[in-house]
PDB file of C-alpha atoms in Angstrom:
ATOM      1  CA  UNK A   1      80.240 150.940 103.203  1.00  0.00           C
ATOM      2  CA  UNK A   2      83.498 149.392 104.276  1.00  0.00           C
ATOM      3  CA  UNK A   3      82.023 146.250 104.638  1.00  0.00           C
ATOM      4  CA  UNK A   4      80.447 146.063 101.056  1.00  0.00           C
ATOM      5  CA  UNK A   5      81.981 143.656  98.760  1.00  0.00           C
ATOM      6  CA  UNK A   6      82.698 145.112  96.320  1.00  0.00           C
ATOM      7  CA  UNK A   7      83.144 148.212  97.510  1.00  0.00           C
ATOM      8  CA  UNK A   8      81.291 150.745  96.508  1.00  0.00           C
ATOM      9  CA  UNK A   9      82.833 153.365  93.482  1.00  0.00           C
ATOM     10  CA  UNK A  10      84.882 156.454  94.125  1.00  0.00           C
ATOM     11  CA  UNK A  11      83.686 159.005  91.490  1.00  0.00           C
ATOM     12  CA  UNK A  12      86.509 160.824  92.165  1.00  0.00           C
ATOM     13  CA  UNK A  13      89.171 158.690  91.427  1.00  0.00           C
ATOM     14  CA  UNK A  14      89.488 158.630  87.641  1.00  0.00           C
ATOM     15  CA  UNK A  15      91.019 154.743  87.452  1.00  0.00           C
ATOM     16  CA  UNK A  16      88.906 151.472  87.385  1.00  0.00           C
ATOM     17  CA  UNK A  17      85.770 152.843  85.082  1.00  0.00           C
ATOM     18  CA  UNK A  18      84.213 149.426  83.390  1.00  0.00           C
ATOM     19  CA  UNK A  19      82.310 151.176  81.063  1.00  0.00           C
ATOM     20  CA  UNK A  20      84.469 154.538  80.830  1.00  0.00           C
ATOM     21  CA  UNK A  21      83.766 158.255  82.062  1.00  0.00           C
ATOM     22  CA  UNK A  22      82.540 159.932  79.674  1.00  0.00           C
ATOM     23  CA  UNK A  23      78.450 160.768  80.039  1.00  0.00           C
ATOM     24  CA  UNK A  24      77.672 158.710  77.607  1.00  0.00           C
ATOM     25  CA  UNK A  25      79.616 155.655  78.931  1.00  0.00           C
ATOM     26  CA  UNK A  26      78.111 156.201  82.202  1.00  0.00           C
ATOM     27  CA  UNK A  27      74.450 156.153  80.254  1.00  0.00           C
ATOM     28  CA  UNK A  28      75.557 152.778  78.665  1.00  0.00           C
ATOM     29  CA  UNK A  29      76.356 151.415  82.603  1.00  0.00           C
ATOM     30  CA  UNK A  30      73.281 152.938  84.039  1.00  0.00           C
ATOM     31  CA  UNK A  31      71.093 151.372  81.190  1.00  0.00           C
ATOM     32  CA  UNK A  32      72.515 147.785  81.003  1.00  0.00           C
ATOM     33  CA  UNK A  33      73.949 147.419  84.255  1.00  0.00           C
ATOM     34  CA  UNK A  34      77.415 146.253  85.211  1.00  0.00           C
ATOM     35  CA  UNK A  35      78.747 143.223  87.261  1.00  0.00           C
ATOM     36  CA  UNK A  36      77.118 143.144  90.183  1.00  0.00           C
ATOM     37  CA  UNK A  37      75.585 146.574  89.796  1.00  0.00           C
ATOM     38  CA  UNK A  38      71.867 146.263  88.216  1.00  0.00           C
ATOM     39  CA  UNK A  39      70.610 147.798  84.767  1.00  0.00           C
ATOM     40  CA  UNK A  40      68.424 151.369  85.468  1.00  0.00           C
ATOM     41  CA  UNK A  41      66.333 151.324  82.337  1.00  0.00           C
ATOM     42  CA  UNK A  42      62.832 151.679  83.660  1.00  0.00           C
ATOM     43  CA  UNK A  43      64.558 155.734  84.398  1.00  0.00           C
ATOM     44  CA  UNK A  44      63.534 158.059  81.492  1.00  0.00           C
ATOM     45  CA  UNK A  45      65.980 158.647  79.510  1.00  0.00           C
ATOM     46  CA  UNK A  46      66.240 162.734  80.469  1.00  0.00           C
ATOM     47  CA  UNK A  47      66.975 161.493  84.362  1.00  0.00           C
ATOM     48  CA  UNK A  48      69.771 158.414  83.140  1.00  0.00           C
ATOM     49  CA  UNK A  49      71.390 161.650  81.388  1.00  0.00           C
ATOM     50  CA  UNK A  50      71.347 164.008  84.133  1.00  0.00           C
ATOM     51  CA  UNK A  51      72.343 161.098  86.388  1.00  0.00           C
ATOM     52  CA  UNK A  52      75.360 160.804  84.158  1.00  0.00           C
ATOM     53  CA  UNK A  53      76.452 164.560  83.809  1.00  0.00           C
ATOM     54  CA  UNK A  54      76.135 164.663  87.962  1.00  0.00           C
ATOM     55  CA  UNK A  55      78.686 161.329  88.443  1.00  0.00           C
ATOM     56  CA  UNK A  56      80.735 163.132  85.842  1.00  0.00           C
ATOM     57  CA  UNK A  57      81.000 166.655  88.197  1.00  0.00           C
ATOM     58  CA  UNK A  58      81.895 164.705  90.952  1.00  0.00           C
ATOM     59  CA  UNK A  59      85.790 163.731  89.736  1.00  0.00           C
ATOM     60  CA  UNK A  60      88.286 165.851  88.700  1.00  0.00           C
ATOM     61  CA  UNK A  61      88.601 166.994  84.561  1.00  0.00           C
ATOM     62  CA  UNK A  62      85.909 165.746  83.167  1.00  0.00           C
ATOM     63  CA  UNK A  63      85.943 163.567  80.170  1.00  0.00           C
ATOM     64  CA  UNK A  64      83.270 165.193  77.636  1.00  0.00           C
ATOM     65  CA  UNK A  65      81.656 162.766  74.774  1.00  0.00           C
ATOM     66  CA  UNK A  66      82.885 163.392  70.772  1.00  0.00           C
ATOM     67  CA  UNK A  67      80.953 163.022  67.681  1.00  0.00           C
ATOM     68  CA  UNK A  68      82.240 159.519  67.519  1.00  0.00           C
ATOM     69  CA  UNK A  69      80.515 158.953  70.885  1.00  0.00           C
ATOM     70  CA  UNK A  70      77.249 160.103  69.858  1.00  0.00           C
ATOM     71  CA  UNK A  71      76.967 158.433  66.707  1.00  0.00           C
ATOM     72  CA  UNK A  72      78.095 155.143  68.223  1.00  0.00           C
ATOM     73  CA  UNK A  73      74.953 155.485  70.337  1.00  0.00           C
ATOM     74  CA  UNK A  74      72.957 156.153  67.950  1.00  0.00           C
ATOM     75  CA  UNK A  75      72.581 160.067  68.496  1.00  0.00           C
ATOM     76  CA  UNK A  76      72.648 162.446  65.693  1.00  0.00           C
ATOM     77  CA  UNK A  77      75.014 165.443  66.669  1.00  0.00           C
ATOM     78  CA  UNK A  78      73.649 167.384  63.934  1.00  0.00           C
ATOM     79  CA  UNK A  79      69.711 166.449  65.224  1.00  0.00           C
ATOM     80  CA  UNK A  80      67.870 169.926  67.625  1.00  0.00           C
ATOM     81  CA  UNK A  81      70.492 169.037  70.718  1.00  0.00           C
ATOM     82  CA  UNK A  82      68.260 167.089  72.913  1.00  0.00           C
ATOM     83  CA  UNK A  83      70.195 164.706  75.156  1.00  0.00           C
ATOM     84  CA  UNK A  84      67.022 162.730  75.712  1.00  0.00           C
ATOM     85  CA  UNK A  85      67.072 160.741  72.063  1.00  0.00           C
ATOM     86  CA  UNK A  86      67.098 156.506  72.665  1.00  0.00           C
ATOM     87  CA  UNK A  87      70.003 155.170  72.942  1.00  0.00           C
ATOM     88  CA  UNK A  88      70.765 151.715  71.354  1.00  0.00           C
TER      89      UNK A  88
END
């Protein structure tokens, strides 16, 4: 990996997120992409959210997603729970 350019992220370092680090801002990256890093939306949505919540265990105090968060995505907080409505 040392060779890599750019090197590859640290999620355990809680500094230099694009997108943020919060599940949901990891969701955004995962489905558009970022830089040099390609978009994942051909994954269901239920595996680009479980993706997320792992990457978020891996650093230290987790950032966890507000109303605000889900609404700006499009998600009703109020809706049966599921994790696995569309995004915008």
């Amino acid at each position: 990996a040392g060779a890599l350019n750019p090197k590859p992220r640290n999620f355990t370092v809680a500094d230099g997120w694009k997108n943020g680090r919060k599940p949901s801002q990891i969701f955004k990256t995962l489905k558009e992409g970022v830089g040099g890093m390609p978009a994942f939306g051909s994954l269901p949505n239920d595996d680009r959210w479980a993706l997320s919540h792992y990457v978020v265990s891996l650093g230290s105090n987790p950032l966890k997603d507000s109303v605000s968060d889900w609404v700006a995505m499009g998600i009703d907080p109020k809706s049966d729970g599921s994790a696995s409505a569309e995004a915008k």
